[in-house]
Short mmCIF file of N, CA and C in Angstrom, two decimals:
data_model
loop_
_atom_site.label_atom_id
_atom_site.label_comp_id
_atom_site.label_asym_id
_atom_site.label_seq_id
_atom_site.Cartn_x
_atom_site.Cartn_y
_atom_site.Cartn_z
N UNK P 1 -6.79 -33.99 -33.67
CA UNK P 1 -7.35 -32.75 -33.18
C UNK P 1 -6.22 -31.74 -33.00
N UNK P 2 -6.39 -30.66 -33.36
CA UNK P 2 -5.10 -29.56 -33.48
C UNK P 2 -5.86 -28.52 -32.52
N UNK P 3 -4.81 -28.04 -31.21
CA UNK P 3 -4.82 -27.78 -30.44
C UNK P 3 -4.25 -26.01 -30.94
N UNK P 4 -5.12 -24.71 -30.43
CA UNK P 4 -4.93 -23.38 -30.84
C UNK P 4 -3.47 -23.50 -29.75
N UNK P 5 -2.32 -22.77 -29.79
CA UNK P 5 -1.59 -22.02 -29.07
C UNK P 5 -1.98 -20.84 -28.93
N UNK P 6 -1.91 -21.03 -27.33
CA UNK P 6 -2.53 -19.42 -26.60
C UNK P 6 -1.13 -18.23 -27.44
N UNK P 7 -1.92 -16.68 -27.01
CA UNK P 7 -1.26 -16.01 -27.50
C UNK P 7 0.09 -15.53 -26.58
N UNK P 8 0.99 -15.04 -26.88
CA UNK P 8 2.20 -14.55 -25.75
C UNK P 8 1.33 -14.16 -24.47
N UNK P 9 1.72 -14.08 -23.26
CA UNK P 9 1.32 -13.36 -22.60
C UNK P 9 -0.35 -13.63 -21.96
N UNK P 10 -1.09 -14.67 -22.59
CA UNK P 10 -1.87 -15.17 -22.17
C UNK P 10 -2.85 -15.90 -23.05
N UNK P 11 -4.16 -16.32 -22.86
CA UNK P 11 -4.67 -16.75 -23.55
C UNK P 11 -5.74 -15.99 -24.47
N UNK P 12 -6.07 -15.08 -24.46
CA UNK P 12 -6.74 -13.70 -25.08
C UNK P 12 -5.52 -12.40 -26.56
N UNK P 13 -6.12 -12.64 -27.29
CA UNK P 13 -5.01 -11.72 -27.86
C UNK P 13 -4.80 -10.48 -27.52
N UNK P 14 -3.76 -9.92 -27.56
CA UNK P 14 -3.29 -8.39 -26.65
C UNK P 14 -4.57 -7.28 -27.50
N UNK P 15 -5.11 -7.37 -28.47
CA UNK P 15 -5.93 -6.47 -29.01
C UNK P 15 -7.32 -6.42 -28.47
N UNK P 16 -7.72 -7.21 -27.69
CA UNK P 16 -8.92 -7.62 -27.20
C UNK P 16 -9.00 -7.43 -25.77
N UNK P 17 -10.10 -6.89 -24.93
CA UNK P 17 -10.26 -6.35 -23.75
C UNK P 17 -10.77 -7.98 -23.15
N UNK P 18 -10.62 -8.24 -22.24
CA UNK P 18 -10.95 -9.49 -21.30
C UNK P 18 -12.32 -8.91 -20.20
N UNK P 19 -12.92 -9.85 -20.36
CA UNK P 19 -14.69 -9.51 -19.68
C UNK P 19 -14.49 -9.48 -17.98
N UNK P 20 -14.09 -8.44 -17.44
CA UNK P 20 -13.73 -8.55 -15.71
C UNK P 20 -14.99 -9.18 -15.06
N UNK P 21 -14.74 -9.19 -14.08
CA UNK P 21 -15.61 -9.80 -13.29
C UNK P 21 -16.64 -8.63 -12.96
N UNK P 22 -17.82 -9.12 -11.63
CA UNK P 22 -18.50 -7.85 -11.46
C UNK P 22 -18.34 -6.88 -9.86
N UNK P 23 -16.99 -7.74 -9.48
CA UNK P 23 -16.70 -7.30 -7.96
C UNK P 23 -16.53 -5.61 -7.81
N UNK P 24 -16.72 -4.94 -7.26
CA UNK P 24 -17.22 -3.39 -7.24
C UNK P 24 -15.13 -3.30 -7.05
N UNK P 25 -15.34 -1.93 -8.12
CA UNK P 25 -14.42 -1.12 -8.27
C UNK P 25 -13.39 -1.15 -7.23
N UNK P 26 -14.17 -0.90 -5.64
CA UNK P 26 -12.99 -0.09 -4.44
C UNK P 26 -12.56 -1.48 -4.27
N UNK P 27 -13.74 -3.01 -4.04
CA UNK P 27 -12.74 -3.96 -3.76
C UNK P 27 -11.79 -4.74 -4.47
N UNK P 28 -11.65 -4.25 -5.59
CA UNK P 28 -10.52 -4.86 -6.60
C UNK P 28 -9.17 -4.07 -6.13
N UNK P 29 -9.59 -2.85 -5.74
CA UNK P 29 -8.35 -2.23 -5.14
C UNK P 29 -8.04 -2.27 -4.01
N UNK P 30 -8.80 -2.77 -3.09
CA UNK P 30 -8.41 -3.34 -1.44
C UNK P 30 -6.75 -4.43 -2.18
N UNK P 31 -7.99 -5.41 -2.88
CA UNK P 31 -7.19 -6.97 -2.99
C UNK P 31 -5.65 -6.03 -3.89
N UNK P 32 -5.67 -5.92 -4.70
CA UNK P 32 -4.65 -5.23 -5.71
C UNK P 32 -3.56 -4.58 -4.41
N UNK P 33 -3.90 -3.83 -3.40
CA UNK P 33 -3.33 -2.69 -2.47
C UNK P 33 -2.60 -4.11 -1.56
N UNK P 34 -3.09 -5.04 -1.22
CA UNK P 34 -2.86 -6.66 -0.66
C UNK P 34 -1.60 -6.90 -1.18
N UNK P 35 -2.06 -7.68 -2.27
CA UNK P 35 -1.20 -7.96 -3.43
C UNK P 35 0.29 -7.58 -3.19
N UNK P 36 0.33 -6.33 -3.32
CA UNK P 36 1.61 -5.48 -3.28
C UNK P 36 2.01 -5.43 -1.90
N UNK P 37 1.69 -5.22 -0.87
CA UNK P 37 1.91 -5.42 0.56
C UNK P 37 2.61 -6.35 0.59
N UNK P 38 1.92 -7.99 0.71
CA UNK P 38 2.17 -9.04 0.68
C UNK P 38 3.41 -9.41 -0.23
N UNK P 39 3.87 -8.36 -1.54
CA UNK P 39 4.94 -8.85 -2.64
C UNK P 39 6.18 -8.08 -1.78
N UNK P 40 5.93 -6.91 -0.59
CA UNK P 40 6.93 -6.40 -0.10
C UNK P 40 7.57 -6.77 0.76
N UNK P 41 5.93 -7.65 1.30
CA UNK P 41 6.92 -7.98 2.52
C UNK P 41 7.52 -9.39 2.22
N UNK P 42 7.62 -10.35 1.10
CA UNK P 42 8.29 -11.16 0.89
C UNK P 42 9.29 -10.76 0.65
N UNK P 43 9.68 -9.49 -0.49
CA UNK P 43 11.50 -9.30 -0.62
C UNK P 43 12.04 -8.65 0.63
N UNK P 44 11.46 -8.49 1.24
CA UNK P 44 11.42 -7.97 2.58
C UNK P 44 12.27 -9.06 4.07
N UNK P 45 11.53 -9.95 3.69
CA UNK P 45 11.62 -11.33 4.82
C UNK P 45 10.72 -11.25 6.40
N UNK P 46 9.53 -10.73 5.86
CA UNK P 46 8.91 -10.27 6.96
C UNK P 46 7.62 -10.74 6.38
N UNK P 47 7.10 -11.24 7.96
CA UNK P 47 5.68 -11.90 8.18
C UNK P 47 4.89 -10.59 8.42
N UNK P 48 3.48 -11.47 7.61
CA UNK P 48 2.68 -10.05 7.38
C UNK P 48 0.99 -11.20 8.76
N UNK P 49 0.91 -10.55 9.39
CA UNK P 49 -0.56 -11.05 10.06
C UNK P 49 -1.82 -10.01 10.25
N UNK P 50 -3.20 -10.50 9.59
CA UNK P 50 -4.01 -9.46 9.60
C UNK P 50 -4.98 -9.85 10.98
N UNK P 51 -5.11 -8.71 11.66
CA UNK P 51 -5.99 -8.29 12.37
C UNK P 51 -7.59 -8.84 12.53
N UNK P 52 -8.00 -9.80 13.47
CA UNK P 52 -9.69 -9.74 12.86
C UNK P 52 -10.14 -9.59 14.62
N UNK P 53 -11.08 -8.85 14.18
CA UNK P 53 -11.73 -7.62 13.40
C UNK P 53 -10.14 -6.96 13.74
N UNK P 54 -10.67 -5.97 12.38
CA UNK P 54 -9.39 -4.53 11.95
C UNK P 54 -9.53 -3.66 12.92
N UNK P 55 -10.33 -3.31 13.37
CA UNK P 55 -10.38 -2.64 14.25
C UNK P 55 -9.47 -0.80 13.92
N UNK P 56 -9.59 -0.63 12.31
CA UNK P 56 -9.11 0.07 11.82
C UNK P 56 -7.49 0.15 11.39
N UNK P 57 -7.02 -0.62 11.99
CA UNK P 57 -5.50 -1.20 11.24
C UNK P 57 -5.59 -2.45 10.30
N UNK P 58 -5.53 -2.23 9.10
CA UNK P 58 -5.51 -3.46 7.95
C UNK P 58 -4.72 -4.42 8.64
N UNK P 59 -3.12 -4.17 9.14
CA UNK P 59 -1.94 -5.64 9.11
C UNK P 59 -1.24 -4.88 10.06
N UNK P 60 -0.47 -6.01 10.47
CA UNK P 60 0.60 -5.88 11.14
C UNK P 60 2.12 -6.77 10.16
N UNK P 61 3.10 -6.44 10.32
CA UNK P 61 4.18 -6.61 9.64
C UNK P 61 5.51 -6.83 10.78
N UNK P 62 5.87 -8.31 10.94
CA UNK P 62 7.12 -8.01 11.78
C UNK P 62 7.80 -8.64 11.24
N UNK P 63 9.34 -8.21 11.34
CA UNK P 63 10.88 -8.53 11.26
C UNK P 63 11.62 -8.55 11.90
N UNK P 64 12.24 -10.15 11.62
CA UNK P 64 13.68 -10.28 12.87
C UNK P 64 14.76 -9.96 12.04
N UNK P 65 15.53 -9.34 12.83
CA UNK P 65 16.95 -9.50 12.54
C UNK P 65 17.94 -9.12 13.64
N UNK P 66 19.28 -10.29 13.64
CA UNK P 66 19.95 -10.07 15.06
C UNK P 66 20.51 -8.60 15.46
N UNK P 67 20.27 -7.80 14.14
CA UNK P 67 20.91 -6.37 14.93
C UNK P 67 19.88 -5.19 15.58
N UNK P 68 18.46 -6.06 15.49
CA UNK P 68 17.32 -5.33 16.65
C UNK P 68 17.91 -4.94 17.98
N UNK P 69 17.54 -4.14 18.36
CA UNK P 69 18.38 -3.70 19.72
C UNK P 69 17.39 -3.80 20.85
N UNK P 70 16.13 -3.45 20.83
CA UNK P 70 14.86 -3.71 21.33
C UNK P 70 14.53 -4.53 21.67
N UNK P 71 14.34 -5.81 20.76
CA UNK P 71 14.02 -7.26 20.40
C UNK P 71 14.08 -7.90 19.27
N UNK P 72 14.30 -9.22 19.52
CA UNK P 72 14.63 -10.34 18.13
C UNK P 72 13.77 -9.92 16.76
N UNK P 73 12.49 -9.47 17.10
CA UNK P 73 11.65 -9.55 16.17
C UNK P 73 10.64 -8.10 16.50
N UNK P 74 10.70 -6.57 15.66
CA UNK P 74 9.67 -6.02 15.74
C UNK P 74 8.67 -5.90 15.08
N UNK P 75 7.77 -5.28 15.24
CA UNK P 75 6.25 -5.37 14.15
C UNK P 75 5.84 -3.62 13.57
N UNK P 76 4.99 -3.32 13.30
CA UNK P 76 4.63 -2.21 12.94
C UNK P 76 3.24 -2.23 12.89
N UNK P 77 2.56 -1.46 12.52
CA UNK P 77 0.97 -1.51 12.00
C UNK P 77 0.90 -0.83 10.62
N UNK P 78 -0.23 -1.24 9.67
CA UNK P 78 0.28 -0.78 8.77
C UNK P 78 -1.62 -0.79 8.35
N UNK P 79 -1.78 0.70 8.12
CA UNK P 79 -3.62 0.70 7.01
C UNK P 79 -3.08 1.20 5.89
N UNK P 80 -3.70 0.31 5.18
CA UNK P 80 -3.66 0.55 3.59
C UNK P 80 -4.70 1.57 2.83
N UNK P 81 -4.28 2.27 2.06
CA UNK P 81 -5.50 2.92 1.22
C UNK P 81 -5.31 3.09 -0.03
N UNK P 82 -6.00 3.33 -1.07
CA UNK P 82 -5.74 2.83 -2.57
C UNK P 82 -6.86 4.04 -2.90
N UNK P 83 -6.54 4.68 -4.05
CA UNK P 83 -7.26 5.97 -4.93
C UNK P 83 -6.41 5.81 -6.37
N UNK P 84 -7.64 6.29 -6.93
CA UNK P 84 -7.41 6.87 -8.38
C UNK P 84 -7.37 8.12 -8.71
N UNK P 85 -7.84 9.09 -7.85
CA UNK P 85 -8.03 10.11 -7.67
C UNK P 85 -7.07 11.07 -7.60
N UNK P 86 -5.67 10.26 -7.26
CA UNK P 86 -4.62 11.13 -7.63
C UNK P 86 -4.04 10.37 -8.73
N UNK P 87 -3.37 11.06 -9.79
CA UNK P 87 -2.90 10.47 -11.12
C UNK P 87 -1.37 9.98 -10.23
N UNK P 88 -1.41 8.53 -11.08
CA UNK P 88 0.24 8.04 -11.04
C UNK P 88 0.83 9.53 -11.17
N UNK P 89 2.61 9.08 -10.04
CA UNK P 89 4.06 9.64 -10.67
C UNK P 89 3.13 11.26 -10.03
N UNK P 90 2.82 11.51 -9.44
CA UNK P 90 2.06 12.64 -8.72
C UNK P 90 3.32 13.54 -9.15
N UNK P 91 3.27 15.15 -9.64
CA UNK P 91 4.40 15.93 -9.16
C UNK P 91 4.62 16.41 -8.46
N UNK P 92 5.80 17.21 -7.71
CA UNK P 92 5.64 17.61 -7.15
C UNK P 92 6.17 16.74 -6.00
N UNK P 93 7.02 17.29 -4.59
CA UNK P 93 7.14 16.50 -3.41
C UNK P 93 6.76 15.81 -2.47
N UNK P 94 4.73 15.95 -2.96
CA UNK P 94 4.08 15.66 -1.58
C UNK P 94 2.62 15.60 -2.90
N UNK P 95 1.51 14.69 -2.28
CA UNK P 95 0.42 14.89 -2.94
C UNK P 95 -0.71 14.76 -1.33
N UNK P 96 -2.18 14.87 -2.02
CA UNK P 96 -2.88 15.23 -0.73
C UNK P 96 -3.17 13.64 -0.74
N UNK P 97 -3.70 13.19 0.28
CA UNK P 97 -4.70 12.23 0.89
C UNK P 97 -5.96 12.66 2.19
N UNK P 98 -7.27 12.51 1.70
CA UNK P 98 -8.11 13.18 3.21
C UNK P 98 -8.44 12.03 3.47
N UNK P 99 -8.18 12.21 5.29
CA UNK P 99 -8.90 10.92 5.89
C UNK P 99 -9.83 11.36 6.80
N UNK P 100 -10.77 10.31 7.18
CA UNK P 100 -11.63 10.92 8.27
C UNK P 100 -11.60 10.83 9.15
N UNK P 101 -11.10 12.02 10.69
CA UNK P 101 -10.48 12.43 11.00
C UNK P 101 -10.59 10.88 12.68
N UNK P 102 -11.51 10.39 12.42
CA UNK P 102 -11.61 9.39 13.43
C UNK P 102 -9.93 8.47 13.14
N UNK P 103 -9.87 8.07 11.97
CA UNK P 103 -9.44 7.54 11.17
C UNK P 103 -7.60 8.19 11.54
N UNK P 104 -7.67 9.56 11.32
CA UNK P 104 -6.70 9.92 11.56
C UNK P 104 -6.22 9.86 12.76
N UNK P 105 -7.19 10.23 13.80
CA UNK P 105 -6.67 10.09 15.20
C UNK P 105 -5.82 8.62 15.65
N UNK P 106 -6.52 7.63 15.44
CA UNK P 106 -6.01 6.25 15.04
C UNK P 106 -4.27 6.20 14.88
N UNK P 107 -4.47 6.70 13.71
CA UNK P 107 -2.81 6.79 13.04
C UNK P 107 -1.98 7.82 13.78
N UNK P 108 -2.90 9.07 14.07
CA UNK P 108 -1.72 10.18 15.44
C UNK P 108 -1.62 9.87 16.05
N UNK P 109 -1.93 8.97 17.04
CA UNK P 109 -1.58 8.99 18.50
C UNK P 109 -0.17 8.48 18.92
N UNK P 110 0.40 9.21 19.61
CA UNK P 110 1.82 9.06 20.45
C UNK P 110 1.65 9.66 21.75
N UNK P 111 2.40 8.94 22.50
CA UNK P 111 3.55 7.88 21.83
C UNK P 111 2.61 7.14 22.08
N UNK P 112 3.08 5.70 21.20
CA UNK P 112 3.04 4.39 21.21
C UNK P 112 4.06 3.86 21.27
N UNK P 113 3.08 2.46 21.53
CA UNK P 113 4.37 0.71 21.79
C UNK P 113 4.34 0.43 20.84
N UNK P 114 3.90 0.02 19.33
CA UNK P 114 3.77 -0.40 18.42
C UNK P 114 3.55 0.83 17.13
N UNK P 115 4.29 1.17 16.40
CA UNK P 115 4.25 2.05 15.34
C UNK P 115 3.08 2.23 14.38
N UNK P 116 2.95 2.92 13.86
CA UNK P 116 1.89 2.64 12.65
C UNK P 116 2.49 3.39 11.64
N UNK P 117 1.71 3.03 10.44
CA UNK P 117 2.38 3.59 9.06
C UNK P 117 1.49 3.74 8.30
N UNK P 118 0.76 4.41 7.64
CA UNK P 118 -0.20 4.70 6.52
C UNK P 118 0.60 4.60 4.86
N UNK P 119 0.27 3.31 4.12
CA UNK P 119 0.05 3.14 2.73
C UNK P 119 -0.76 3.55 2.17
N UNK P 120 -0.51 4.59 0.91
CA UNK P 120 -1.50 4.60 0.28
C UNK P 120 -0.97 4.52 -1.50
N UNK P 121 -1.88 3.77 -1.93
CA UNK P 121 -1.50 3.26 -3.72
C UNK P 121 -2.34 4.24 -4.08
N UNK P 122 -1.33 4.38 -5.41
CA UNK P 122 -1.85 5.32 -6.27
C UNK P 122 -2.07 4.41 -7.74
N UNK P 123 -3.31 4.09 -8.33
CA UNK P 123 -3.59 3.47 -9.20
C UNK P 123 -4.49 4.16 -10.45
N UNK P 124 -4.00 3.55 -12.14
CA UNK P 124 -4.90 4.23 -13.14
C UNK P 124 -6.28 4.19 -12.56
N UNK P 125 -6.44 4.92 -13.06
CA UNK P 125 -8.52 4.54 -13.66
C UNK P 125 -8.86 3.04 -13.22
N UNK P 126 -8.76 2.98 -14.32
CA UNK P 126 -9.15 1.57 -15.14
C UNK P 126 -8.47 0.35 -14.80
N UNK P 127 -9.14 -0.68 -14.42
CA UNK P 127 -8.39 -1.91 -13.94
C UNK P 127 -7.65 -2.40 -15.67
N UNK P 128 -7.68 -2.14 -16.75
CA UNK P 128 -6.84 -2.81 -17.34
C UNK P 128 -5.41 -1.98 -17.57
N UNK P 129 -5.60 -1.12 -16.83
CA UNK P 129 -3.74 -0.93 -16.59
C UNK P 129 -3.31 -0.97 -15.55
N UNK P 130 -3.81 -2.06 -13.92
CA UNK P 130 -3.66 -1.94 -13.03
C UNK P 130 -2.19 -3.20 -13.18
N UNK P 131 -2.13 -4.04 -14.10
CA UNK P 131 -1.33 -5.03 -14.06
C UNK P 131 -0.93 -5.37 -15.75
N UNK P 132 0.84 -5.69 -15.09
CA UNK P 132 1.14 -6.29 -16.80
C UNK P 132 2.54 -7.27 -16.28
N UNK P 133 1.82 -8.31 -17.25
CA UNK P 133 3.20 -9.74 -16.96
C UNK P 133 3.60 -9.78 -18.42
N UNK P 134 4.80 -10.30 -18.06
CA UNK P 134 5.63 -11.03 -19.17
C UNK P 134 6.43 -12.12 -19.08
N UNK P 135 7.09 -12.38 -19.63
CA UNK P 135 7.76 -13.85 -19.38
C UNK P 135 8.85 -13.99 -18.00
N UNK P 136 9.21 -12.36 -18.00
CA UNK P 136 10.51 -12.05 -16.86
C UNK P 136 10.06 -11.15 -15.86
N UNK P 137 8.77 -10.98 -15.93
CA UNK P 137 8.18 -9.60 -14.94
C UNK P 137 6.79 -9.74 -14.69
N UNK P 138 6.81 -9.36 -13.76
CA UNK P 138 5.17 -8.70 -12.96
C UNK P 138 5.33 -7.45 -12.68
N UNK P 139 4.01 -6.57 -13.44
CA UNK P 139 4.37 -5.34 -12.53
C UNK P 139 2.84 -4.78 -12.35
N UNK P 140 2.70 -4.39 -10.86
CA UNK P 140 1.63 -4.22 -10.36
C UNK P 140 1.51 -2.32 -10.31
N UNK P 141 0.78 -1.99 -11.16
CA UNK P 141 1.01 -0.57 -11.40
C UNK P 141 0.02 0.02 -10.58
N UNK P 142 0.30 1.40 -9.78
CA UNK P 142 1.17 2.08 -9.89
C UNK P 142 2.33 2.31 -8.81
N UNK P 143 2.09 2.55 -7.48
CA UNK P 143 3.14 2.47 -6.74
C UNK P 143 1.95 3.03 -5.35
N UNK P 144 2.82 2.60 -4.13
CA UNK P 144 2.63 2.58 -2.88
C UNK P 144 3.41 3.67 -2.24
N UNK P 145 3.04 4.86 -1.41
CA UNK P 145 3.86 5.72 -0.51
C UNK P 145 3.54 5.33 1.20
N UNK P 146 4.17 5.89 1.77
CA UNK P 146 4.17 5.89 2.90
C UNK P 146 3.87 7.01 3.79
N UNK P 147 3.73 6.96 4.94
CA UNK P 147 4.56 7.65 5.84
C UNK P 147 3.01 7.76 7.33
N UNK P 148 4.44 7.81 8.36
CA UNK P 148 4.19 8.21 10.08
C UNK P 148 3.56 9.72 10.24
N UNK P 149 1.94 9.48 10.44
CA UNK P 149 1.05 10.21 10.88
C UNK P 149 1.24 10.41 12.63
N UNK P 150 2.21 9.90 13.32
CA UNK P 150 2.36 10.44 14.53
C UNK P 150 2.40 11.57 14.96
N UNK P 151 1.29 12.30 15.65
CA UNK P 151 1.36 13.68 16.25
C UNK P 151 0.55 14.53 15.25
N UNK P 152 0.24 13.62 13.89
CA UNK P 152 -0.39 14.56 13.14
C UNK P 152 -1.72 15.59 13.47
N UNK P 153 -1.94 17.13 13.14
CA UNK P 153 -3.08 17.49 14.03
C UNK P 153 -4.58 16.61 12.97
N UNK P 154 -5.61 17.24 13.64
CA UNK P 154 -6.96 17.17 13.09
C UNK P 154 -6.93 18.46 12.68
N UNK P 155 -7.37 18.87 11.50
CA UNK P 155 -7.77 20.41 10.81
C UNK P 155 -9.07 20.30 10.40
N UNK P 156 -9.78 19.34 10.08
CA UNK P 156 -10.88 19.43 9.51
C UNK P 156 -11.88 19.06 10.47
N UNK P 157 -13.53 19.61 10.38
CA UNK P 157 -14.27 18.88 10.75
C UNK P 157 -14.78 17.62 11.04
N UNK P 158 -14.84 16.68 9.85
CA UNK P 158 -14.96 15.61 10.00
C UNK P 158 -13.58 14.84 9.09
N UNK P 159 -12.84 15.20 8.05
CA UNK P 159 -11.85 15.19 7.50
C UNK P 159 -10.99 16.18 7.67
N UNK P 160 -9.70 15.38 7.47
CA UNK P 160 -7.94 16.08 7.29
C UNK P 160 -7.48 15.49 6.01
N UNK P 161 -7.01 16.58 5.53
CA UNK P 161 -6.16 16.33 4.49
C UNK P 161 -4.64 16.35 4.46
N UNK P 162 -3.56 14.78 4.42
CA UNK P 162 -2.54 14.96 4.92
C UNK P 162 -1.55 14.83 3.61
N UNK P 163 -0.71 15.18 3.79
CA UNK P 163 0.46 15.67 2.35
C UNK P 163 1.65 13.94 2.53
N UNK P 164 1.47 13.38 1.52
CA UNK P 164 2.40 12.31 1.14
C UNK P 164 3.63 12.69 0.56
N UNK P 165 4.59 11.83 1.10
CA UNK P 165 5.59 12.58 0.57
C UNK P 165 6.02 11.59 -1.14
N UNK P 166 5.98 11.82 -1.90
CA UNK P 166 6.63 11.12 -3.28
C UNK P 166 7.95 10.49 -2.74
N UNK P 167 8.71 11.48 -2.02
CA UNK P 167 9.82 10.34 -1.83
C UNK P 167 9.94 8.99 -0.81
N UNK P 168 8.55 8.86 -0.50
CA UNK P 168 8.70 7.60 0.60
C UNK P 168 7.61 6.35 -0.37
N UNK P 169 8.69 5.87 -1.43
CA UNK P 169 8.12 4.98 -1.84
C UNK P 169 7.99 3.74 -1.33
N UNK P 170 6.89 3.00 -0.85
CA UNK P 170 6.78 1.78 -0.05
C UNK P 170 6.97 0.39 -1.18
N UNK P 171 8.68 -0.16 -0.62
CA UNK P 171 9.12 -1.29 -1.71
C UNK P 171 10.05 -1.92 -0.32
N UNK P 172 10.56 -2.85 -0.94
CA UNK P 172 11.29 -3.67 0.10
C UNK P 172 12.47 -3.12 0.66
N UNK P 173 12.93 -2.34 0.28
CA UNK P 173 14.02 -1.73 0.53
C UNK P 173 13.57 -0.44 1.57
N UNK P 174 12.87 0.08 1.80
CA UNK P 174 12.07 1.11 2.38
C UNK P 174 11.36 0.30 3.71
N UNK P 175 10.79 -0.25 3.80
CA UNK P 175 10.25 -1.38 4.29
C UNK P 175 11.69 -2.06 5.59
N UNK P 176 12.41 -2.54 5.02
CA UNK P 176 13.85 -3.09 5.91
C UNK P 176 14.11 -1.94 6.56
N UNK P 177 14.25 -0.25 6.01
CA UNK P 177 14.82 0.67 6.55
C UNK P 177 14.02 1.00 7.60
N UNK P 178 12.62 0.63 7.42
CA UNK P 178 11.71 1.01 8.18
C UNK P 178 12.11 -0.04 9.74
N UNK P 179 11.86 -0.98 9.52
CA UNK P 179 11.70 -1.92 10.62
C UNK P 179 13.54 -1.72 11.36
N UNK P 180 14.56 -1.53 10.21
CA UNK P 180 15.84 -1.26 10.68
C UNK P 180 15.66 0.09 12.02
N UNK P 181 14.85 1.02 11.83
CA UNK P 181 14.91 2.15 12.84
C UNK P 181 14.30 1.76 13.81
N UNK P 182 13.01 1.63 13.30
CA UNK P 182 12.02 0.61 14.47
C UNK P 182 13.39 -0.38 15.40
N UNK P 183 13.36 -1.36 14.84
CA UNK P 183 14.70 -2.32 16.11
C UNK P 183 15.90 -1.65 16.61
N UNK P 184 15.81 -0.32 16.08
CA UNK P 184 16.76 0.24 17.08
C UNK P 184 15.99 1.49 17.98
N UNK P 185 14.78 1.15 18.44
CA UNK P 185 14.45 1.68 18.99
C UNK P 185 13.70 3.15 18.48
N UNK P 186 13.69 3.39 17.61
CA UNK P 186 13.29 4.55 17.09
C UNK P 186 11.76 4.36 16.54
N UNK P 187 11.79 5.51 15.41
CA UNK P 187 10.36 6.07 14.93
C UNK P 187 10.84 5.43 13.49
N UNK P 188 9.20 4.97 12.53
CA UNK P 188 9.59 4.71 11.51
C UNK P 188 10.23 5.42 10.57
#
């Protein structure tokens, strides 16, 4: 019996679309928005624990390291959000995100004991360019920003629309810097 060898890269040939599943659109991008969290905070060295009920914060994220000044080990809060709606590689210094404004209040309030941080992924369309492996790589496209809604106002009625900055890309290195200010007492 002669056995087919799958093609590079998987078992489907690269010319041929693969039959997705039928899980609705937004929750492929919850799990996908996960995914990447979870891949940061491993190069990271930081434990990720989720919330039940969320109670409107997706995770919490803490890191030790002996040069915390605060304590051995701090945490953060962290809600995730995921759109297609803004195109990858956004130009420009800042792109919009609207939240609803319950939502926002959540993420403004200061001071706090525990930080918070708003993620939000920016992903194609289409789940078949959400991911591509190869023999030496994973890459989970498109990218994650950040940033501290502390003090932010409410402008809208029931939504605010808040400006991301492009340069706060959320990766492991961003992530350490983050929790690095945090253990010394500071703002993310």
């Amino acid at each position: 019996m002669t056995l087919a060898q799958p093609e590079p890269g998987g078992l489907l040939p690269r010319h041929s679309t693969p039959q997705r599943g039928g899980l609705a659109t937004t929750a492929c991008m919850e799990t996908l928005q996960v995914g990447y969290l979870h891949a940061v905070a491993a190069a990271s060295g930081c434990s990720l624990a989720q919330p039940f009920p969320d109670n409107g914060i997706d995770w919490h994220i803490s890191h030790g390291a002996p040069g915390h000044t605060v304590d051995d080990e701090v945490t953060i809060k962290v809600q995730l959000k995921c759109t297609y709606q803004t195109a990858p590689r956004p130009p420009g210094p800042t792109f919009p995100f609207t939240l609803d404004n319950d939502h926002l209040v959540k993420l403004a309030r200061t001071p706090v004991s525990v930080h918070k941080i708003l993620v939000v992924m920016l992903v194609p369309r289409t789940q078949d360019e959400w991911l591509r492996a190869s023999h030496n790589r994973l890459e989970l496209r498109h990218c994650c920003y950040w940033i501290n809604l502390a003090g932010h106002p409410v402008t809208g009625r029931r939504r605010t629309t808040v400006r991301i900055p492009t340069t706060r890309i959320f990766d492991d290195r961003a992530l350490c810097e983050i929790m690095t200010r945090v253990g010394a007492g500071g703002r993310p």
